[in-house]
Amino acid sequence: MSVTSVDRARGCGLMDGRAQILARVPAWFWAAVIVGVLVVLQGNNLLTDTDTFWQIKVGGWILAQHAVPHVDIYSWTKAGAPWISSSWLSQMLFAAAYQLARWPGVVALSALAIAAAFALLVRVLTSRTSIAAAGVVAMVAFALAQHHLLARPHVLAMPVMVAWVSGLIAAADRRAAPSPWLLPLLALWANVHGSFLLGLGLVAPIGLDAVWNAQAPRRKMLALKWALFGIGALIASCATPYGWDTLFAARKILDLGGVLALISEWGPVSFAQVSTFEVCLLVAIAAVLYFGVMLPPTRILLALGLLHMALSHDRHIEVFALLLPLVLLTPLADRFGGPSDAAPAARSVATVTAVVAAVLLIIGVAALRPIRLAADEQFQPAIAALRAQNVTRVFNEDALGGYMIWKGMAPFIDGRSELYGEQFGLDYFNAVSLQDPNVLFRILDENKIEATLLLSSTPAAQLLDRLDGWHRVFANDWAVVHVRAVK
C-alpha cells in the first residue's frame, strides 16, 4: 500500500471516529445548544419588556432583606397595599445573575432555561419518534414561542412545565399513577411563577385520560391513586414562603376581568394578519384531515383545552407549542409507527458531560455577545427630565412603570396588574386612550398629578399638548413629559 493510500485510510478512519462520536451525542444536547445560542444571539430582544426591570428590582430586595415582600413598596398609588410575589424565586435568580454578570448574566440565565425546556421536549419526543421528526416539532415550537421569549419569570418556569407535564403524560400512557417524586417539581414551579396553576389544573384531565384508557377492573383503584396524587399536588403548590396565599395570589391575575383583554399579551389572538401561529394551525388541520388522524377522546379534550388557552391569550401560545406535542406523542406514534424507546438510556457521566458542555457554551456566547439596552436609549432622557422638575406624583404609561422602579422613581402604575385591580386598571386605560377624557381629567385632579410620562403615540399625551395648565418639557421619538403649570 502506498503512503498516499495509508494516509487516506487513516483520514477515513479519523472521520469515521468523529462521526461515531457525534452520533453518540444525544439529540437533546444539540437542541439545547442550538436554541440557547439562538436566544443569546437575539439577547437584546429578551430585554425589550420593561417588566424585566421591576422583576430584578424585587429580586434584589429579596436578596438584601432575606425575606419576601408582603406589601407594595414601589408605587406611590398603592404604597403599603397587600402584595405578594408568586415569582419570588425567579426574581431572586434574575437579580443574582444581574449582580454577578450584569445584563449578559440575565440573558444567559434566560437562554439556559429556554434551552433546557426544548432539550427536555426533544428528549421526550425522541423516545417515540425519529430525531428528524423531533427536530421539526422543536423548530415549529420555537418559532411559535419566540415572540414571548423574554427575560421574565415565565421562561424560568418553562423547563419545569415541560418536565411536569411529560411526567404526568408518561404515567397516563402506562395507565398508572404518577410518581410522588414529581411533586417537588410542582413545588419548584409554584415558587418560580404563578403559571403553576396550569400544572395543578392538568392533573385532573390527564388523570381522566389514564383512568379512561385503563382496563375496567383497575379504574377505581387508579382513580383513587390519581386523586391522592392531586391532593399531594395541591399541598405541593403551597410549599412556598406564602403558603396557601400563593394560590389566591396567582388567581388574582385571572380575576382582573376586562383589564386582561386590554393587556396585549393577555389579549386574544388576532387573525387580522397572517402569523406563524395561524400558518401552523392551518397546516395541522390539513394534516389531520389528510391523514385521517384519530385520537382518544381524552387526548382530544386536552388538545382542545390547550388550543383554547392559546386562542384566548396570546401569552399562552408557547404553552400550546410546548405541551401539545407531549399530549399527542403516544397516540401519533402508535398510529404512524415508532419505536417504543428510540433514545437509549444515556450513561450518567456522558449526560453530565453533555449538560456541562451545553451550559458552558451558552454562557460563553452570552458573555461575548454585546448587550444594547434599548430602554436606556429611549427612556433615560425622559427620566432625567422628570428629575430636573423635582416632581414625585407622576402619571405614567404602565409600560414605563418598571423602568421608573428601576431608576428609583415611584410610578402611578406598572406591570403588576394584580396589585392595582380591575377598576384601577380600567380607569387608567380609559384615561390614556381617551375612551373617556373625563376619566383622565379626574385622575389628574384627584391624584394631584404634578407631571406625566407617556409614550409619544399615546392619545392622552397629544391631548396634554393642547390642555391649559400643562406644558411639554421633554419629548423624543418614544416618550414625552408634561408638567402641570404652577398656579
PDB file of C-alpha atoms in Angstrom, residues 278-420:
ATOM      1  CA  GLU A 278     -52.137  30.766  12.026  1.00  0.00           C
ATOM      2  CA  VAL A 279     -49.971  29.042   9.405  1.00  0.00           C
ATOM      3  CA  CYS A 280     -49.027  26.246  11.804  1.00  0.00           C
ATOM      4  CA  LEU A 281     -52.629  25.826  12.898  1.00  0.00           C
ATOM      5  CA  LEU A 282     -53.879  25.562   9.311  1.00  0.00           C
ATOM      6  CA  VAL A 283     -51.132  23.093   8.404  1.00  0.00           C
ATOM      7  CA  ALA A 284     -52.040  20.973  11.447  1.00  0.00           C
ATOM      8  CA  ILE A 285     -55.728  20.951  10.493  1.00  0.00           C
ATOM      9  CA  ALA A 286     -54.836  19.992   6.909  1.00  0.00           C
ATOM     10  CA  ALA A 287     -52.595  17.154   8.158  1.00  0.00           C
ATOM     11  CA  VAL A 288     -55.341  15.794  10.409  1.00  0.00           C
ATOM     12  CA  LEU A 289     -57.824  15.827   7.518  1.00  0.00           C
ATOM     13  CA  TYR A 290     -55.389  14.339   5.015  1.00  0.00           C
ATOM     14  CA  PHE A 291     -54.052  11.521   7.189  1.00  0.00           C
ATOM     15  CA  GLY A 292     -57.337  10.839   8.934  1.00  0.00           C
ATOM     16  CA  VAL A 293     -55.802  11.093  12.386  1.00  0.00           C
ATOM     17  CA  MET A 294     -57.982   9.727  15.173  1.00  0.00           C
ATOM     18  CA  LEU A 295     -57.253  10.400  18.833  1.00  0.00           C
ATOM     19  CA  PRO A 296     -58.694   9.114  22.099  1.00  0.00           C
ATOM     20  CA  PRO A 297     -61.464  11.400  23.415  1.00  0.00           C
ATOM     21  CA  THR A 298     -59.424  12.389  26.460  1.00  0.00           C
ATOM     22  CA  ARG A 299     -56.442  13.483  24.340  1.00  0.00           C
ATOM     23  CA  ILE A 300     -58.796  15.459  22.130  1.00  0.00           C
ATOM     24  CA  LEU A 301     -60.080  17.188  25.272  1.00  0.00           C
ATOM     25  CA  LEU A 302     -56.530  18.054  26.331  1.00  0.00           C
ATOM     26  CA  ALA A 303     -55.585  19.300  22.853  1.00  0.00           C
ATOM     27  CA  LEU A 304     -58.688  21.485  22.612  1.00  0.00           C
ATOM     28  CA  GLY A 305     -58.045  22.875  26.088  1.00  0.00           C
ATOM     29  CA  LEU A 306     -54.518  23.935  25.112  1.00  0.00           C
ATOM     30  CA  LEU A 307     -55.813  25.413  21.865  1.00  0.00           C
ATOM     31  CA  HIS A 308     -58.469  27.368  23.742  1.00  0.00           C
ATOM     32  CA  MET A 309     -55.802  28.822  26.013  1.00  0.00           C
ATOM     33  CA  ALA A 310     -53.673  29.847  23.037  1.00  0.00           C
ATOM     34  CA  LEU A 311     -56.589  31.490  21.220  1.00  0.00           C
ATOM     35  CA  SER A 312     -57.819  33.264  24.358  1.00  0.00           C
ATOM     36  CA  HIS A 313     -54.470  34.681  25.494  1.00  0.00           C
ATOM     37  CA  ASP A 314     -51.549  35.419  23.208  1.00  0.00           C
ATOM     38  CA  ARG A 315     -49.082  34.626  26.004  1.00  0.00           C
ATOM     39  CA  HIS A 316     -50.251  31.001  26.074  1.00  0.00           C
ATOM     40  CA  ILE A 317     -49.128  30.227  22.528  1.00  0.00           C
ATOM     41  CA  GLU A 318     -45.783  28.932  23.833  1.00  0.00           C
ATOM     42  CA  VAL A 319     -47.669  26.705  26.306  1.00  0.00           C
ATOM     43  CA  PHE A 320     -49.623  25.271  23.367  1.00  0.00           C
ATOM     44  CA  ALA A 321     -46.411  24.834  21.347  1.00  0.00           C
ATOM     45  CA  LEU A 322     -44.502  23.032  24.101  1.00  0.00           C
ATOM     46  CA  LEU A 323     -47.250  20.870  25.584  1.00  0.00           C
ATOM     47  CA  LEU A 324     -49.325  19.798  22.574  1.00  0.00           C
ATOM     48  CA  PRO A 325     -46.521  17.549  21.227  1.00  0.00           C
ATOM     49  CA  LEU A 326     -46.350  15.816  24.614  1.00  0.00           C
ATOM     50  CA  VAL A 327     -50.099  15.211  24.632  1.00  0.00           C
ATOM     51  CA  LEU A 328     -50.181  13.829  21.082  1.00  0.00           C
ATOM     52  CA  LEU A 329     -46.870  11.953  21.045  1.00  0.00           C
ATOM     53  CA  THR A 330     -48.004   8.455  22.037  1.00  0.00           C
ATOM     54  CA  PRO A 331     -51.276   8.357  20.007  1.00  0.00           C
ATOM     55  CA  LEU A 332     -49.484   9.593  16.887  1.00  0.00           C
ATOM     56  CA  ALA A 333     -46.522   7.258  17.394  1.00  0.00           C
ATOM     57  CA  ASP A 334     -48.944   4.330  17.766  1.00  0.00           C
ATOM     58  CA  ARG A 335     -50.845   5.465  14.673  1.00  0.00           C
ATOM     59  CA  PHE A 336     -47.892   6.026  12.340  1.00  0.00           C
ATOM     60  CA  GLY A 337     -45.402   3.674  13.911  1.00  0.00           C
ATOM     61  CA  GLY A 338     -42.412   4.448  16.021  1.00  0.00           C
ATOM     62  CA  PRO A 339     -40.039   2.766  18.418  1.00  0.00           C
ATOM     63  CA  SER A 340     -41.224   2.373  21.969  1.00  0.00           C
ATOM     64  CA  ASP A 341     -37.890   3.669  23.248  1.00  0.00           C
ATOM     65  CA  ALA A 342     -35.916   5.189  20.397  1.00  0.00           C
ATOM     66  CA  ALA A 343     -33.480   7.003  22.651  1.00  0.00           C
ATOM     67  CA  PRO A 344     -31.240   4.627  24.622  1.00  0.00           C
ATOM     68  CA  ALA A 345     -30.611   5.427  28.236  1.00  0.00           C
ATOM     69  CA  ALA A 346     -27.610   7.711  28.469  1.00  0.00           C
ATOM     70  CA  ARG A 347     -24.787   6.977  30.847  1.00  0.00           C
ATOM     71  CA  SER A 348     -24.737   9.336  33.774  1.00  0.00           C
ATOM     72  CA  VAL A 349     -21.175  10.545  33.081  1.00  0.00           C
ATOM     73  CA  ALA A 350     -21.977  11.241  29.434  1.00  0.00           C
ATOM     74  CA  THR A 351     -25.190  13.031  30.396  1.00  0.00           C
ATOM     75  CA  VAL A 352     -23.440  15.249  32.928  1.00  0.00           C
ATOM     76  CA  THR A 353     -20.678  15.985  30.408  1.00  0.00           C
ATOM     77  CA  ALA A 354     -23.234  16.985  27.753  1.00  0.00           C
ATOM     78  CA  VAL A 355     -25.136  19.203  30.186  1.00  0.00           C
ATOM     79  CA  VAL A 356     -21.966  20.946  31.369  1.00  0.00           C
ATOM     80  CA  ALA A 357     -20.782  21.428  27.781  1.00  0.00           C
ATOM     81  CA  ALA A 358     -24.100  22.962  26.721  1.00  0.00           C
ATOM     82  CA  VAL A 359     -24.208  25.255  29.753  1.00  0.00           C
ATOM     83  CA  LEU A 360     -20.630  26.456  29.273  1.00  0.00           C
ATOM     84  CA  LEU A 361     -21.153  27.060  25.565  1.00  0.00           C
ATOM     85  CA  ILE A 362     -24.320  29.109  26.113  1.00  0.00           C
ATOM     86  CA  ILE A 363     -22.744  31.116  28.947  1.00  0.00           C
ATOM     87  CA  GLY A 364     -19.633  31.710  26.835  1.00  0.00           C
ATOM     88  CA  VAL A 365     -21.625  33.055  23.906  1.00  0.00           C
ATOM     89  CA  ALA A 366     -23.668  35.248  26.269  1.00  0.00           C
ATOM     90  CA  ALA A 367     -20.502  36.675  27.815  1.00  0.00           C
ATOM     91  CA  LEU A 368     -19.153  37.640  24.406  1.00  0.00           C
ATOM     92  CA  ARG A 369     -22.402  38.977  22.991  1.00  0.00           C
ATOM     93  CA  PRO A 370     -22.675  42.768  23.460  1.00  0.00           C
ATOM     94  CA  ILE A 371     -25.914  43.924  25.085  1.00  0.00           C
ATOM     95  CA  ARG A 372     -27.575  47.106  23.914  1.00  0.00           C
ATOM     96  CA  LEU A 373     -30.308  48.109  26.338  1.00  0.00           C
ATOM     97  CA  ALA A 374     -32.935  49.903  24.282  1.00  0.00           C
ATOM     98  CA  ALA A 375     -34.770  51.279  27.336  1.00  0.00           C
ATOM     99  CA  ASP A 376     -31.745  53.315  28.407  1.00  0.00           C
ATOM    100  CA  GLU A 377     -31.527  54.942  24.996  1.00  0.00           C
ATOM    101  CA  GLN A 378     -35.246  55.541  24.683  1.00  0.00           C
ATOM    102  CA  PHE A 379     -36.447  56.458  28.171  1.00  0.00           C
ATOM    103  CA  GLN A 380     -33.486  57.534  30.300  1.00  0.00           C
ATOM    104  CA  PRO A 381     -33.590  61.123  28.897  1.00  0.00           C
ATOM    105  CA  ALA A 382     -37.264  61.377  29.881  1.00  0.00           C
ATOM    106  CA  ILE A 383     -36.472  60.165  33.410  1.00  0.00           C
ATOM    107  CA  ALA A 384     -33.706  62.783  33.621  1.00  0.00           C
ATOM    108  CA  ALA A 385     -36.180  65.475  32.542  1.00  0.00           C
ATOM    109  CA  LEU A 386     -38.593  64.395  35.290  1.00  0.00           C
ATOM    110  CA  ARG A 387     -35.862  64.510  37.918  1.00  0.00           C
ATOM    111  CA  ALA A 388     -34.959  68.027  36.822  1.00  0.00           C
ATOM    112  CA  GLN A 389     -38.553  69.095  37.552  1.00  0.00           C
ATOM    113  CA  ASN A 390     -38.331  67.730  41.131  1.00  0.00           C
ATOM    114  CA  VAL A 391     -41.747  66.040  40.957  1.00  0.00           C
ATOM    115  CA  THR A 392     -42.996  62.919  42.720  1.00  0.00           C
ATOM    116  CA  ARG A 393     -46.650  62.443  41.754  1.00  0.00           C
ATOM    117  CA  VAL A 394     -46.176  61.278  38.166  1.00  0.00           C
ATOM    118  CA  PHE A 395     -48.913  59.788  35.989  1.00  0.00           C
ATOM    119  CA  ASN A 396     -47.095  57.337  33.753  1.00  0.00           C
ATOM    120  CA  GLU A 397     -47.640  54.847  30.972  1.00  0.00           C
ATOM    121  CA  ASP A 398     -47.921  51.389  32.503  1.00  0.00           C
ATOM    122  CA  ALA A 399     -45.245  50.121  30.095  1.00  0.00           C
ATOM    123  CA  LEU A 400     -42.800  52.595  31.638  1.00  0.00           C
ATOM    124  CA  GLY A 401     -43.577  51.791  35.266  1.00  0.00           C
ATOM    125  CA  GLY A 402     -40.995  49.029  35.504  1.00  0.00           C
ATOM    126  CA  TYR A 403     -38.252  51.304  34.189  1.00  0.00           C
ATOM    127  CA  MET A 404     -39.257  54.002  36.661  1.00  0.00           C
ATOM    128  CA  ILE A 405     -38.916  51.499  39.512  1.00  0.00           C
ATOM    129  CA  TRP A 406     -35.503  50.527  38.141  1.00  0.00           C
ATOM    130  CA  LYS A 407     -34.454  54.178  38.220  1.00  0.00           C
ATOM    131  CA  GLY A 408     -35.741  54.689  41.758  1.00  0.00           C
ATOM    132  CA  MET A 409     -38.907  56.625  40.879  1.00  0.00           C
ATOM    133  CA  ALA A 410     -42.313  55.649  42.243  1.00  0.00           C
ATOM    134  CA  PRO A 411     -44.796  55.026  39.403  1.00  0.00           C
ATOM    135  CA  PHE A 412     -48.536  55.642  39.264  1.00  0.00           C
ATOM    136  CA  ILE A 413     -48.925  52.174  37.703  1.00  0.00           C
ATOM    137  CA  ASP A 414     -46.662  49.388  36.478  1.00  0.00           C
ATOM    138  CA  GLY A 415     -46.865  45.817  35.196  1.00  0.00           C
ATOM    139  CA  ARG A 416     -48.146  44.325  38.475  1.00  0.00           C
ATOM    140  CA  SER A 417     -51.767  44.392  37.336  1.00  0.00           C
ATOM    141  CA  GLU A 418     -52.930  42.184  40.219  1.00  0.00           C
ATOM    142  CA  LEU A 419     -51.785  44.867  42.679  1.00  0.00           C
ATOM    143  CA  TYR A 420     -53.853  47.625  41.112  1.00  0.00           C
TER     144      TYR A 420
END
